[in-house]
């Protein structure tokens, strides 16, 4: 399941975040790659432990924490600190699958990657190419979103970033471990949640059937969730 989270960052937040990362020093993106992806990857990144990455990453995490659609879709347990990348002059990231387990350099913080996320941080009209191409069970999808919007997709899917042939593509990316490991179970929880919210708009949250369905949601979460 791929889910778009529109307007994770508003224009003001985006400008503040860009000011932080645009002033920072970028390095060869292969600093974070596994062996297979190092073969495919040509881009630049902010160093994981840089002050700019920490500061801008904290802004992304803060935005995630106040976005109900993200919480409902991801049911996050642990989020890897957001990283930042940049592509220009034909740079690209060839087809790959993200590593199953991500370990924060120099710490024992580890995340099983259930979901991968990209937050687009550049106006799509300002660059050519740079689509995130994702192959999932429903076929091949190409994603290029307005600045401040985010896409969430299963980390198990094959994906790539198309060459950027004009301008510069800037994005944040990260992985997260969900409370619900299984993609189908997580999707079911999300659909149940969305349906409850929709019906509750007509009938109110104190409607007896809504209360029961909300109980079903939490009881399923209790059965399935890692905490
Ligand atoms: Ni990837």
XYZ file of C-alpha atoms and ligand atoms in Angstrom, residues 93 96-98 153 159 175, ligand 1:
8
model
C 19.440 5.925 -7.719
C 17.026 -1.535 -5.305
C 15.330 -2.762 -2.142
C 16.045 -0.936 1.130
C 5.499 2.840 0.650
C 12.177 1.261 -6.248
C 12.447 4.278 7.337
Ni 15.636 3.095 -1.287
